[in-house]
CSV table of C-alpha atoms and ligand atoms in Angstrom, one decimal:
chain,number,residue,atom,x,y,z
A,282,MET,CA,-46.2,25.0,20.7
A,283,SER,CA,-44.5,21.9,19.3
A,284,ILE,CA,-46.4,19.5,17.0
A,285,LEU,CA,-46.4,16.8,19.7
A,286,THR,CA,-47.3,18.9,22.7
A,287,ASN,CA,-50.1,20.3,20.6
A,288,LEU,CA,-51.3,16.7,19.8
A,289,LYS,CA,-52.2,16.0,23.4
A,290,THR,CA,-54.5,19.0,23.5
A,291,ARG,CA,-56.2,17.7,20.4
A,292,LEU,CA,-57.3,14.3,21.8
A,293,THR,CA,-61.0,13.8,21.3
A,294,GLY,CA,-61.4,11.5,24.2
A,295,GLU,CA,-63.1,9.0,22.0
A,296,LYS,CA,-61.6,5.6,21.3
A,297,ALA,CA,-59.8,5.7,17.9
A,298,ALA,CA,-61.6,3.7,15.3
A,299,LEU,CA,-58.4,2.2,13.9
A,300,ALA,CA,-56.6,-0.9,15.2
A,301,LEU,CA,-53.8,1.3,16.6
A,302,ASP,CA,-52.1,-1.6,18.5
A,303,ASP,CA,-51.5,-3.4,15.2
A,304,ILE,CA,-50.4,-0.4,13.1
A,305,GLN,CA,-46.8,0.7,13.0
A,306,ALA,CA,-46.3,3.9,15.0
A,307,LEU,CA,-44.5,5.6,12.2
A,308,ILE,CA,-47.7,5.8,10.1
A,309,LEU,CA,-49.4,8.2,12.4
A,310,ARG,CA,-46.5,9.6,14.4
A,311,SER,CA,-44.8,12.7,13.0
A,312,ARG,CA,-41.1,13.3,13.3
A,313,PRO,CA,-40.1,15.1,16.5
A,314,GLU,CA,-38.7,18.6,16.2
A,315,PRO,CA,-35.7,18.7,16.3
A,316,TYR,CA,-35.1,15.2,15.0
A,317,VAL,CA,-32.2,12.9,14.3
A,318,GLY,CA,-32.2,9.4,12.9
A,319,VAL,CA,-30.8,6.7,10.7
A,320,HIS,CA,-32.1,4.9,7.6
A,321,ALA,CA,-30.6,1.4,7.1
A,322,MET,CA,-31.0,-0.8,4.1
A,323,LEU,CA,-30.6,-4.6,4.6
A,324,HIS,CA,-30.3,-7.4,2.1
A,325,ILE,CA,-31.4,-10.9,3.0
A,326,ASP,CA,-29.1,-13.7,1.8
A,327,ASP,CA,-30.8,-16.5,3.8
A,328,ALA,CA,-34.6,-16.8,4.4
A,329,ALA,CA,-34.4,-18.4,7.9
A,330,GLY,CA,-31.7,-15.8,9.0
A,331,GLY,CA,-33.8,-13.0,7.6
A,332,ARG,CA,-36.9,-14.2,9.4
A,333,ASP,CA,-35.0,-14.6,12.7
A,334,LEU,CA,-33.8,-11.0,12.4
A,335,LEU,CA,-37.3,-9.7,11.5
A,336,ARG,CA,-38.7,-11.5,14.7
A,337,ARG,CA,-36.1,-9.7,16.9
A,338,MET,CA,-36.4,-6.3,15.2
A,339,ALA,CA,-40.2,-6.5,15.3
A,340,GLY,CA,-39.9,-6.4,19.1
A,341,HIS,CA,-38.4,-2.9,18.8
A,342,VAL,CA,-41.1,-1.5,16.5
A,343,PRO,CA,-43.8,0.4,18.5
A,344,SER,CA,-47.4,0.3,17.6
A,345,ALA,CA,-49.5,3.4,17.0
A,346,ALA,CA,-51.4,3.0,20.3
A,347,GLY,CA,-50.5,6.0,22.3
A,348,TRP,CA,-49.2,7.7,19.2
A,349,THR,CA,-49.8,11.1,20.7
A,350,ASP,CA,-47.6,10.4,23.8
A,351,ASP,CA,-44.1,11.6,24.1
A,352,ARG,CA,-41.5,9.1,23.0
A,353,ASP,CA,-37.7,9.5,22.7
A,354,ALA,CA,-37.2,7.2,19.7
A,355,TRP,CA,-39.1,4.9,17.4
A,356,MET,CA,-38.4,2.5,14.6
A,357,GLY,CA,-40.3,1.6,11.5
A,358,LEU,CA,-39.8,-1.4,9.2
A,359,ALA,CA,-40.7,-1.8,5.6
A,360,ILE,CA,-40.0,-4.6,3.1
A,361,SER,CA,-39.6,-4.6,-0.6
A,362,PHE,CA,-41.1,-7.2,-3.0
A,363,GLN,CA,-37.7,-8.9,-3.4
A,364,GLY,CA,-37.4,-8.8,0.4
A,365,LEU,CA,-40.7,-10.6,0.9
A,366,LYS,CA,-39.5,-13.2,-1.7
A,367,ALA,CA,-36.2,-13.6,0.0
A,368,LEU,CA,-38.0,-14.1,3.4
A,369,GLY,CA,-39.8,-17.0,1.8
A,370,VAL,CA,-43.4,-15.6,1.6
A,371,PRO,CA,-45.3,-18.0,-0.6
A,372,GLN,CA,-45.7,-17.2,-4.3
A,373,ALA,CA,-49.5,-17.3,-3.9
A,374,SER,CA,-49.3,-14.3,-1.6
A,375,LEU,CA,-46.6,-12.5,-3.6
A,376,ASP,CA,-48.9,-12.7,-6.7
A,377,THR,CA,-51.6,-10.7,-4.8
A,378,PHE,CA,-49.3,-7.6,-4.5
A,379,PRO,CA,-49.8,-4.8,-7.0
A,380,LEU,CA,-47.7,-5.0,-10.2
A,381,PRO,CA,-45.6,-1.8,-9.7
A,382,PHE,CA,-44.7,-3.0,-6.2
A,383,GLN,CA,-43.7,-6.5,-7.6
A,384,GLN,CA,-41.6,-4.8,-10.3
A,385,GLY,CA,-39.8,-2.4,-7.9
A,386,MET,CA,-39.0,1.3,-8.4
A,387,ALA,CA,-36.1,0.9,-10.8
A,388,GLN,CA,-38.2,-1.1,-13.2
A,389,ARG,CA,-40.9,1.6,-13.1
A,390,ALA,CA,-38.5,4.4,-14.3
A,391,GLU,CA,-40.6,5.0,-17.4
A,392,GLN,CA,-43.8,5.5,-15.4
A,393,LEU,CA,-42.0,7.6,-12.8
A,394,ARG,CA,-40.3,9.7,-15.5
A,395,ASP,CA,-36.9,8.8,-13.9
A,396,PHE,CA,-34.8,9.6,-17.0
A,397,GLY,CA,-31.5,11.2,-17.6
A,398,SER,CA,-29.6,12.2,-14.4
A,399,ASN,CA,-32.4,10.6,-12.4
A,400,ALA,CA,-32.3,7.2,-14.1
A,401,PRO,CA,-31.6,4.0,-12.1
A,402,GLU,CA,-28.1,3.6,-13.6
A,403,HIS,CA,-26.9,6.6,-11.6
A,404,TRP,CA,-28.4,5.4,-8.3
A,405,ASP,CA,-26.4,4.5,-5.2
A,406,GLU,CA,-25.5,0.8,-4.7
A,407,ALA,CA,-27.9,0.3,-1.8
A,408,PHE,CA,-30.7,0.9,-4.4
A,409,ALA,CA,-29.4,-1.2,-7.2
A,410,PRO,CA,-32.4,-3.3,-8.4
A,411,GLY,CA,-33.1,-6.0,-5.8
A,412,ALA,CA,-30.5,-4.8,-3.3
A,413,CYS,CA,-32.8,-3.2,-0.6
A,414,HIS,CA,-34.9,-5.9,1.0
A,415,ILE,CA,-35.6,-4.3,4.3
A,416,ALA,CA,-35.6,-0.6,5.1
A,417,LEU,CA,-35.4,0.4,8.7
A,418,THR,CA,-35.8,3.9,9.9
A,419,ILE,CA,-35.2,5.2,13.4
A,420,TYR,CA,-36.4,8.7,14.4
A,421,ALA,CA,-35.2,10.1,17.7
A,422,ARG,CA,-35.6,13.3,19.7
A,423,ASP,CA,-31.8,13.7,20.3
A,424,ASP,CA,-28.4,12.0,19.8
A,425,ALA,CA,-28.6,10.2,23.1
A,426,ALA,CA,-32.0,8.6,22.4
A,427,LEU,CA,-30.8,7.7,18.9
A,428,ALA,CA,-27.7,6.0,20.2
A,429,VAL,CA,-29.8,3.8,22.5
A,430,ALA,CA,-32.2,2.8,19.7
A,431,LEU,CA,-29.4,2.3,17.2
A,432,ASP,CA,-27.4,0.2,19.6
A,433,GLN,CA,-30.4,-2.1,20.1
A,434,ALA,CA,-30.9,-2.5,16.3
A,435,MET,CA,-27.2,-3.0,15.6
A,436,LYS,CA,-26.9,-5.7,18.3
A,437,GLU,CA,-29.8,-7.6,16.7
A,438,LEU,CA,-28.1,-7.2,13.3
A,439,ASP,CA,-24.7,-8.4,14.7
A,440,GLN,CA,-26.4,-11.5,16.1
A,441,SER,CA,-28.1,-12.4,12.8
A,442,SER,CA,-26.8,-14.5,10.0
A,443,GLY,CA,-27.6,-14.3,6.4
A,444,VAL,CA,-28.4,-10.6,6.4
A,445,THR,CA,-26.1,-7.8,5.0
A,446,LEU,CA,-26.2,-4.1,5.7
A,447,VAL,CA,-26.1,-2.5,2.3
A,448,GLY,CA,-26.6,1.1,3.2
A,449,ARG,CA,-26.8,3.3,6.2
A,450,HIS,CA,-27.4,7.1,6.3
A,451,ALA,CA,-27.7,9.5,9.2
A,452,PHE,CA,-30.1,12.4,9.0
A,453,GLY,CA,-31.5,15.2,11.2
A,454,ALA,CA,-32.7,18.8,11.5
A,455,ASP,CA,-32.9,21.4,14.2
A,456,ALA,CA,-36.0,22.6,16.0
A,457,ASP,CA,-37.0,24.7,13.0
A,458,ALA,CA,-37.2,21.4,11.0
A,459,LYS,CA,-35.6,23.0,7.9
A,460,ASN,CA,-34.8,21.0,4.8
A,461,PRO,CA,-31.6,21.4,2.7
A,462,PHE,CA,-33.0,24.5,1.0
A,463,GLY,CA,-33.6,26.2,4.4
A,464,PHE,CA,-37.4,25.7,4.3
A,465,ARG,CA,-39.5,24.3,7.2
A,466,ASP,CA,-40.8,21.0,5.9
A,467,SER,CA,-43.5,18.3,6.4
A,468,ILE,CA,-46.0,20.9,7.6
A,469,SER,CA,-49.1,20.0,5.6
A,470,GLN,CA,-50.3,16.4,6.4
A,471,PRO,CA,-53.6,14.8,5.7
A,472,PHE,CA,-55.9,14.2,8.6
A,473,VAL,CA,-56.6,10.5,9.0
A,474,ALA,CA,-60.2,9.8,9.9
A,475,GLY,CA,-60.6,7.7,13.1
A,476,SER,CA,-57.1,8.5,14.4
A,477,GLY,CA,-58.6,9.9,17.7
A,478,VAL,CA,-57.5,13.5,17.6
A,479,GLU,CA,-59.2,16.8,16.4
A,480,PRO,CA,-58.0,18.0,13.1
A,481,LEU,CA,-55.8,21.1,12.9
A,482,PRO,CA,-57.1,24.2,11.0
A,483,GLY,CA,-56.7,23.4,7.4
A,484,GLN,CA,-57.3,19.7,8.0
A,485,GLU,CA,-61.1,19.9,8.4
A,486,ARG,CA,-61.7,17.5,5.5
A,487,ALA,CA,-60.8,14.1,7.1
A,488,ILE,CA,-59.4,11.6,4.6
A,489,ALA,CA,-60.9,8.1,4.9
A,490,ALA,CA,-58.4,5.9,6.8
A,491,GLY,CA,-58.4,3.3,4.0
A,492,GLU,CA,-56.3,5.7,1.9
A,493,PHE,CA,-53.5,5.0,4.4
A,494,ILE,CA,-54.3,1.8,6.2
A,495,LEU,CA,-55.1,-1.4,4.3
A,496,GLY,CA,-58.4,-3.1,5.2
A,497,GLU,CA,-60.1,0.2,6.1
A,498,ASN,CA,-62.6,1.9,3.9
A,499,SER,CA,-61.0,4.4,1.4
A,500,GLU,CA,-62.4,7.5,-0.2
A,501,THR,CA,-64.3,5.3,-2.6
A,502,GLY,CA,-66.3,3.8,0.3
A,503,LYS,CA,-64.4,0.4,0.0
A,504,PRO,CA,-61.0,-0.7,1.0
A,505,VAL,CA,-58.3,-0.6,-1.7
A,506,ALA,CA,-57.1,-4.0,-2.9
A,507,MET,CA,-55.2,-5.7,-0.1
A,508,PRO,CA,-52.4,-8.3,-0.3
A,509,GLU,CA,-53.5,-11.9,0.7
A,510,PRO,CA,-53.9,-13.4,3.2
A,511,PRO,CA,-55.6,-10.8,5.5
A,512,GLU,CA,-53.0,-11.7,8.2
A,513,LEU,CA,-50.4,-10.3,5.9
A,514,GLY,CA,-52.2,-7.3,4.4
A,515,ARG,CA,-54.6,-5.9,7.0
A,516,ASN,CA,-53.4,-2.8,8.9
A,517,GLY,CA,-50.3,-2.5,6.7
A,518,SER,CA,-49.6,0.2,4.1
A,519,PHE,CA,-47.2,1.0,1.3
A,520,VAL,CA,-44.2,3.3,1.3
A,521,VAL,CA,-42.4,5.2,-1.3
A,522,LEU,CA,-38.8,5.9,-0.6
A,523,ARG,CA,-36.7,8.2,-2.8
A,524,LYS,CA,-33.3,9.5,-1.9
A,525,TYR,CA,-32.6,12.9,-3.4
A,526,GLU,CA,-29.3,14.8,-3.5
A,527,SER,CA,-30.2,18.5,-3.3
A,528,GLN,CA,-28.4,20.9,-5.6
A,529,VAL,CA,-28.6,23.7,-3.1
A,530,GLY,CA,-25.8,25.7,-4.6
A,531,ALA,CA,-27.5,25.6,-8.0
A,532,PHE,CA,-30.8,26.7,-6.4
A,533,ASN,CA,-29.1,29.6,-4.6
A,534,ASP,CA,-27.4,30.7,-7.8
A,535,PHE,CA,-30.7,30.5,-9.8
A,536,VAL,CA,-32.6,32.6,-7.2
A,537,ARG,CA,-29.7,35.1,-7.0
A,538,SER,CA,-29.4,35.5,-10.7
A,539,GLN,CA,-33.1,36.4,-10.9
A,540,ALA,CA,-33.3,38.9,-8.1
A,541,GLN,CA,-32.0,42.4,-7.4
A,542,SER,CA,-31.8,42.1,-3.6
A,543,GLU,CA,-31.9,39.6,-0.7
A,544,SER,CA,-35.6,40.4,-0.2
A,545,ASP,CA,-36.3,39.8,-3.9
A,546,GLU,CA,-34.5,36.4,-3.6
A,547,GLU,CA,-36.6,35.5,-0.6
A,548,LEU,CA,-39.8,36.4,-2.5
A,549,LEU,CA,-38.8,34.3,-5.5
A,550,ALA,CA,-37.9,31.4,-3.4
A,551,ALA,CA,-41.3,31.6,-1.6
A,552,LYS,CA,-43.1,31.7,-5.0
A,553,LEU,CA,-41.2,28.6,-6.1
A,554,VAL,CA,-42.3,26.7,-3.0
A,555,GLY,CA,-45.5,28.3,-2.0
A,556,ARG,CA,-44.3,29.1,1.5
A,557,TRP,CA,-41.6,31.3,3.0
A,558,ARG,CA,-38.6,29.6,4.5
A,559,SER,CA,-40.2,29.8,8.0
A,560,GLY,CA,-43.1,27.8,6.7
A,561,ALA,CA,-45.5,30.7,6.5
A,562,PRO,CA,-47.8,30.1,3.5
A,563,LEU,CA,-48.1,32.8,0.8
A,564,PRO,CA,-51.9,32.8,1.0
A,565,LEU,CA,-51.6,34.0,4.6
A,566,ALA,CA,-48.4,36.0,4.3
A,567,PRO,CA,-48.4,37.4,0.7
A,568,GLU,CA,-45.7,40.0,1.0
A,569,ARG,CA,-43.1,39.0,3.6
A,570,ASP,CA,-42.1,36.1,5.8
A,571,ASP,CA,-43.8,35.8,9.2
A,572,PRO,CA,-41.8,33.3,11.3
A,573,GLU,CA,-44.3,33.3,14.1
A,574,LEU,CA,-47.0,32.2,11.7
A,575,GLY,CA,-44.6,29.6,10.1
A,576,ALA,CA,-44.0,27.9,13.4
A,577,ASP,CA,-47.6,27.9,14.6
A,578,PRO,CA,-49.3,24.6,13.7
A,579,GLN,CA,-52.7,26.1,14.7
A,580,ARG,CA,-52.3,28.7,11.8
A,581,ASN,CA,-49.6,27.6,9.3
A,582,ASN,CA,-51.8,25.3,7.3
A,583,GLY,CA,-55.2,27.0,7.7
A,584,PHE,CA,-55.8,28.3,4.2
A,585,ASP,CA,-57.2,27.4,0.7
A,586,PHE,CA,-56.8,29.1,-2.6
A,587,SER,CA,-60.4,30.5,-2.9
A,588,ARG,CA,-59.2,34.1,-2.8
A,589,ASP,CA,-56.4,33.5,-5.2
A,590,PRO,CA,-58.0,31.8,-8.2
A,591,ARG,CA,-55.5,33.3,-10.6
A,592,GLY,CA,-52.4,32.5,-8.6
A,593,LEU,CA,-51.4,36.1,-8.1
A,594,VAL,CA,-50.4,35.4,-4.5
A,595,CYS,CA,-49.3,31.7,-4.7
A,596,PRO,CA,-48.5,30.7,-8.3
A,597,HIS,CA,-50.3,27.5,-9.6
A,598,ALA,CA,-46.8,26.3,-10.5
A,599,ALA,CA,-45.5,26.6,-6.9
A,600,HIS,CA,-44.4,23.2,-5.5
A,601,MET,CA,-46.9,23.3,-2.6
A,602,ARG,CA,-49.8,24.2,-4.9
A,603,ARG,CA,-49.0,21.7,-7.5
A,604,LEU,CA,-48.8,18.8,-5.0
A,605,ASN,CA,-52.0,19.8,-3.2
A,606,PRO,CA,-54.1,22.1,-5.3
A,607,ARG,CA,-56.7,22.2,-2.5
A,608,ASP,CA,-59.7,24.0,-4.0
A,609,SER,CA,-58.0,25.3,-7.1
A,610,GLN,CA,-59.8,24.9,-10.4
A,611,LEU,CA,-57.9,22.4,-12.4
A,612,SER,CA,-58.0,22.0,-16.2
A,613,ILE,CA,-57.8,18.2,-15.8
A,614,LEU,CA,-60.4,17.1,-13.3
A,615,THR,CA,-58.9,15.0,-10.5
A,616,ASP,CA,-60.1,14.0,-7.0
A,617,VAL,CA,-57.3,15.6,-4.9
A,618,ASN,CA,-58.4,13.6,-1.9
A,619,ILE,CA,-57.2,10.3,-3.4
A,620,HIS,CA,-53.7,11.8,-3.9
A,621,ARG,CA,-53.0,12.8,-0.4
A,622,ILE,CA,-49.9,11.4,1.2
A,623,ILE,CA,-48.5,11.1,4.7
A,624,ARG,CA,-45.0,12.5,4.4
A,625,ARG,CA,-42.2,11.3,6.6
A,626,SER,CA,-39.2,12.8,4.8
A,627,SER,CA,-35.8,13.4,6.5
A,628,THR,CA,-33.1,15.9,5.7
A,629,TYR,CA,-29.4,15.0,5.6
A,630,GLY,CA,-26.2,17.1,5.4
A,631,PRO,CA,-25.2,20.5,6.7
A,632,LYS,CA,-27.6,23.3,7.2
A,633,TRP,CA,-28.6,25.7,4.3
A,634,HIS,CA,-26.6,28.9,3.9
A,635,ARG,CA,-27.2,31.6,1.4
A,636,GLU,CA,-23.6,31.9,0.3
A,637,LEU,CA,-23.3,28.4,-1.0
A,638,THR,CA,-22.8,28.3,-4.8
A,639,ALA,CA,-22.9,25.5,-7.4
A,640,GLN,CA,-19.2,25.7,-7.6
A,641,ASP,CA,-18.5,24.9,-4.0
A,642,ASP,CA,-21.4,22.6,-3.5
A,643,THR,CA,-20.0,19.1,-2.7
A,644,GLY,CA,-23.4,17.4,-3.0
A,645,GLU,CA,-23.6,16.3,0.6
A,646,ARG,CA,-27.1,17.7,1.3
A,647,GLY,CA,-30.4,16.0,0.5
A,648,ILE,CA,-33.7,14.5,1.5
A,649,TYR,CA,-34.9,10.9,1.9
A,650,PHE,CA,-38.4,11.6,0.6
A,651,ILE,CA,-40.7,9.1,2.2
A,652,PHE,CA,-44.4,8.9,2.1
A,653,ILE,CA,-47.1,6.4,3.2
A,654,SER,CA,-50.3,5.6,1.4
A,655,ALA,CA,-52.4,2.5,0.7
A,656,ARG,CA,-51.9,3.3,-3.0
A,657,ALA,CA,-48.5,4.8,-2.7
A,658,TYR,CA,-47.1,3.3,-6.0
A,659,ASP,CA,-50.2,4.6,-8.0
A,660,THR,CA,-50.0,8.0,-6.3
A,661,ILE,CA,-46.3,8.6,-6.9
A,662,GLU,CA,-46.6,7.5,-10.6
A,663,PHE,CA,-49.5,9.9,-11.0
A,664,LEU,CA,-47.7,12.7,-9.2
A,665,GLN,CA,-44.5,12.2,-11.2
A,666,GLN,CA,-46.4,12.1,-14.5
A,667,GLU,CA,-49.1,14.7,-14.1
A,668,TRP,CA,-48.4,17.2,-11.3
A,669,ILE,CA,-44.6,17.2,-11.2
A,670,ASN,CA,-43.3,16.7,-14.7
A,671,ARG,CA,-46.1,18.4,-16.7
A,672,GLY,CA,-48.1,21.6,-16.5
A,673,ASN,CA,-51.3,20.8,-18.5
A,674,PHE,CA,-53.4,20.4,-15.4
A,675,ILE,CA,-52.8,24.1,-14.6
A,676,ASP,CA,-52.7,25.3,-18.2
A,677,LEU,CA,-48.9,25.5,-18.2
A,678,GLY,CA,-48.2,23.0,-21.0
A,679,THR,CA,-44.8,21.3,-20.4
A,680,GLU,CA,-43.7,23.4,-17.4
A,681,ARG,CA,-42.5,21.2,-14.6
A,682,ASP,CA,-42.3,21.5,-10.8
A,683,PRO,CA,-39.5,23.9,-10.0
A,684,VAL,CA,-38.4,22.0,-6.9
A,685,VAL,CA,-38.6,18.3,-7.8
A,686,GLY,CA,-39.2,18.2,-11.5
A,687,LEU,CA,-36.6,16.6,-13.8
A,688,HIS,CA,-35.3,19.4,-16.1
A,689,GLU,CA,-33.3,17.7,-18.8
A,690,THR,CA,-33.0,21.1,-20.4
A,691,PRO,CA,-33.4,24.3,-18.3
A,692,GLY,CA,-37.1,25.0,-17.7
A,693,THR,CA,-39.4,27.9,-16.9
A,694,PHE,CA,-41.4,29.0,-13.9
A,695,THR,CA,-44.5,31.1,-14.4
A,696,ILE,CA,-45.5,33.8,-11.9
A,697,PRO,CA,-48.9,35.3,-12.6
A,698,GLN,CA,-48.7,39.1,-12.2
A,699,GLN,CA,-50.6,42.2,-13.2
A,700,PRO,CA,-50.6,43.4,-16.0
A,701,VAL,CA,-48.4,40.6,-17.5
A,702,ARG,CA,-47.2,37.3,-16.0
A,703,ARG,CA,-43.5,36.9,-15.4
A,704,ARG,CA,-41.6,33.9,-16.8
A,705,VAL,CA,-38.4,33.0,-15.0
A,706,ASP,CA,-36.1,30.8,-17.1
A,707,GLY,CA,-33.2,28.7,-16.1
A,708,VAL,CA,-34.8,26.1,-13.7
A,709,THR,CA,-32.6,23.0,-13.5
A,710,THR,CA,-33.0,19.7,-11.6
A,711,PHE,CA,-32.6,21.0,-8.1
A,712,ASN,CA,-33.1,17.5,-6.6
A,713,ARG,CA,-31.3,14.6,-8.2
A,714,LEU,CA,-32.6,11.2,-7.6
A,715,ARG,CA,-30.0,8.9,-6.1
A,716,GLY,CA,-32.2,5.8,-5.5
A,717,GLY,CA,-35.5,4.6,-4.3
A,718,GLU,CA,-37.7,1.6,-3.7
A,719,TYR,CA,-41.4,0.6,-3.3
A,720,LEU,CA,-41.9,-0.9,0.2
A,721,PHE,CA,-44.6,-2.6,2.1
A,722,MET,CA,-45.0,-1.6,5.7
A,723,PRO,CA,-46.6,-4.6,7.4
A,724,SER,CA,-48.8,-4.4,10.5
A,725,LEU,CA,-47.1,-5.7,13.7
A,726,GLY,CA,-49.2,-8.9,13.4
A,727,ALA,CA,-48.0,-9.3,9.8
A,728,LEU,CA,-44.3,-8.9,10.9
A,729,ARG,CA,-44.8,-11.8,13.3
A,730,TRP,CA,-46.7,-13.8,10.6
A,731,ILE,CA,-43.7,-13.4,8.2
A,732,ALA,CA,-41.1,-14.0,10.9
A,733,ASP,CA,-42.8,-17.2,12.1
A,734,ALA,CA,-43.5,-18.4,8.6
A,735,ARG,CA,-47.1,-18.9,9.6
A,736,TRP,CA,-48.0,-19.9,6.1
A,737,SER,CA,-46.4,-23.3,6.6
B,920,LIG,C1,-37.0,16.2,-2.6
B,920,LIG,C2,-37.1,17.5,-2.6
B,920,LIG,C3,-38.3,18.2,-2.0
B,920,LIG,C4,-38.3,19.3,-1.3
B,920,LIG,C5,-37.1,20.1,-1.0
B,920,LIG,C6,-39.7,19.6,-0.9
B,920,LIG,C7,-40.0,20.7,-0.2
B,920,LIG,C8,-41.3,21.0,0.3
B,920,LIG,C9,-41.7,22.1,1.1
B,920,LIG,C10,-40.8,23.2,1.6
B,920,LIG,C11,-43.0,22.0,1.3
B,920,LIG,C12,-43.9,23.0,2.0
B,920,LIG,C13,-44.0,22.7,3.5
B,920,LIG,C14,-44.9,21.6,3.8
B,920,LIG,O1,-46.2,21.6,3.7
B,920,LIG,O2,-44.4,20.6,4.3
B,920,LIG,C15,-43.5,20.9,0.6
B,920,LIG,C16,-44.8,20.4,0.6
B,920,LIG,C17,-45.2,19.3,-0.1
B,920,LIG,N1,-44.5,18.5,-0.9
B,920,LIG,FE1,-42.5,18.6,-1.2
B,920,LIG,N2,-40.5,18.6,-1.4
B,920,LIG,C18,-39.7,17.7,-2.1
B,920,LIG,C19,-40.2,16.6,-2.7
B,920,LIG,C20,-41.5,16.3,-2.9
B,920,LIG,C21,-41.9,15.2,-3.7
B,920,LIG,C22,-41.1,14.3,-4.5
B,920,LIG,C23,-43.3,15.1,-3.5
B,920,LIG,C24,-44.3,14.2,-4.1
B,920,LIG,C25,-44.1,13.2,-4.9
B,920,LIG,C26,-43.6,16.2,-2.6
B,920,LIG,C27,-44.9,16.4,-2.1
B,920,LIG,C28,-45.3,17.5,-1.3
B,920,LIG,C29,-46.6,17.7,-0.8
B,920,LIG,C30,-47.8,16.7,-1.0
B,920,LIG,C31,-46.6,18.8,0.0
B,920,LIG,C32,-47.7,19.4,0.8
B,920,LIG,C33,-48.6,20.3,0.0
B,920,LIG,C34,-49.8,20.8,0.8
B,920,LIG,O3,-50.5,19.9,1.4
B,920,LIG,O4,-49.9,22.0,0.9
B,920,LIG,N3,-42.5,16.9,-2.2
B,920,LIG,N4,-42.4,20.2,0.0
């Protein structure tokens, strides 16, 4: 059963508590499977021209009302701090945005640990500081639906003045939703309280809506700080956008060099991620892949780590367990529920194949890693510092995430085993950062508020 078909059977019949008709659809709506789409980055040279384009584009951005219905394509729109400035949003409002957002992602390289090969000086031009003002994303079910939606967007752009397209990138994946490394992706998502559907197994702990939607109560019982005025802030959210170039050949070589057979390779790859390539999680499929389990949304996330406190099945250092330790005992206490993120990542480039080596990898595969959270900038900086580029919280000292960690010198991956744990050396930076930005995803009302310059 696909994620979307499944959604309809999960409707509670109660009216959703959130202002769905004001919230952008992309916040609640998962990507279709299979999916295709386009990310476009726009730069505003003229405020009036930018606002005119925003007004017309906003007409194509669906709301989250009916987010469980089938839909062929949808667009989401988010704006950087420099973009809000270029659109003429008054300084008094700009000053109410959080500091990291005001500074932009490139200026936060220190806090994000974006050093060495991940440093902003190596980024694509579309992400040069201040270049990306508006990020537009279209997700579609197939090429035909994408062509219609893209045509609409491009017509609006052609008719605008004072706006430049600085970057455009197509993406997509087949029905199995596999990422550049051949793993099913975007399986585990937080359950947003008040969204009007029943949680899936594994999502029983609903996360307060204010963790994702500005103006709603968060996990602390109060809304997180919201940009002013409320017409601008309410029902919006923040977005982290990071473009990665995946070093798939290097990853394949690494796994191959540490394994005796193809099945050994698959087991090591599963230990690195926490799931097998099909999406089946190690806690439910400890020994071999189970593609039926991996594809079943009713089962593939229904687990915790209570029966694996030592990480003998799923290592503490596995990407999935690091980024959502669930009920694991952590050496550094943290409320895992305030670090949950709605992931909307998209895969680009050719499909994964086992034979690809570092030598013949042309670097054309990757991920636009995108997530949504009302405290997105704080969360990504915490994740980059503590859970991705350190190991102290799981008693692993300086060991880093094997999938997205920055490894300026080759690192180690620890696999707990009886009688002695195994340490696998030679982990390199398997995902190189090629750019990124902090963005604000306004409500539909706020898009009109900006477009009509309602502050004046
Ligand atoms: C760019 C390369 C990345 C790759 C190839 C990748 C791959 C994966 C895969 C295969 C999964 C398991 C399936 C799933 O639940 O969706 C996963 C889970 C996850 N990843 Fe990543 N990821 C990447 C980057 C990131 C980054 C940068 C972050 C956070 C800053 C992140 C956060 C997460 C989270 C929160 C989960 C879900 C954990 C859970 O709830 O069980 N990922 N990732």
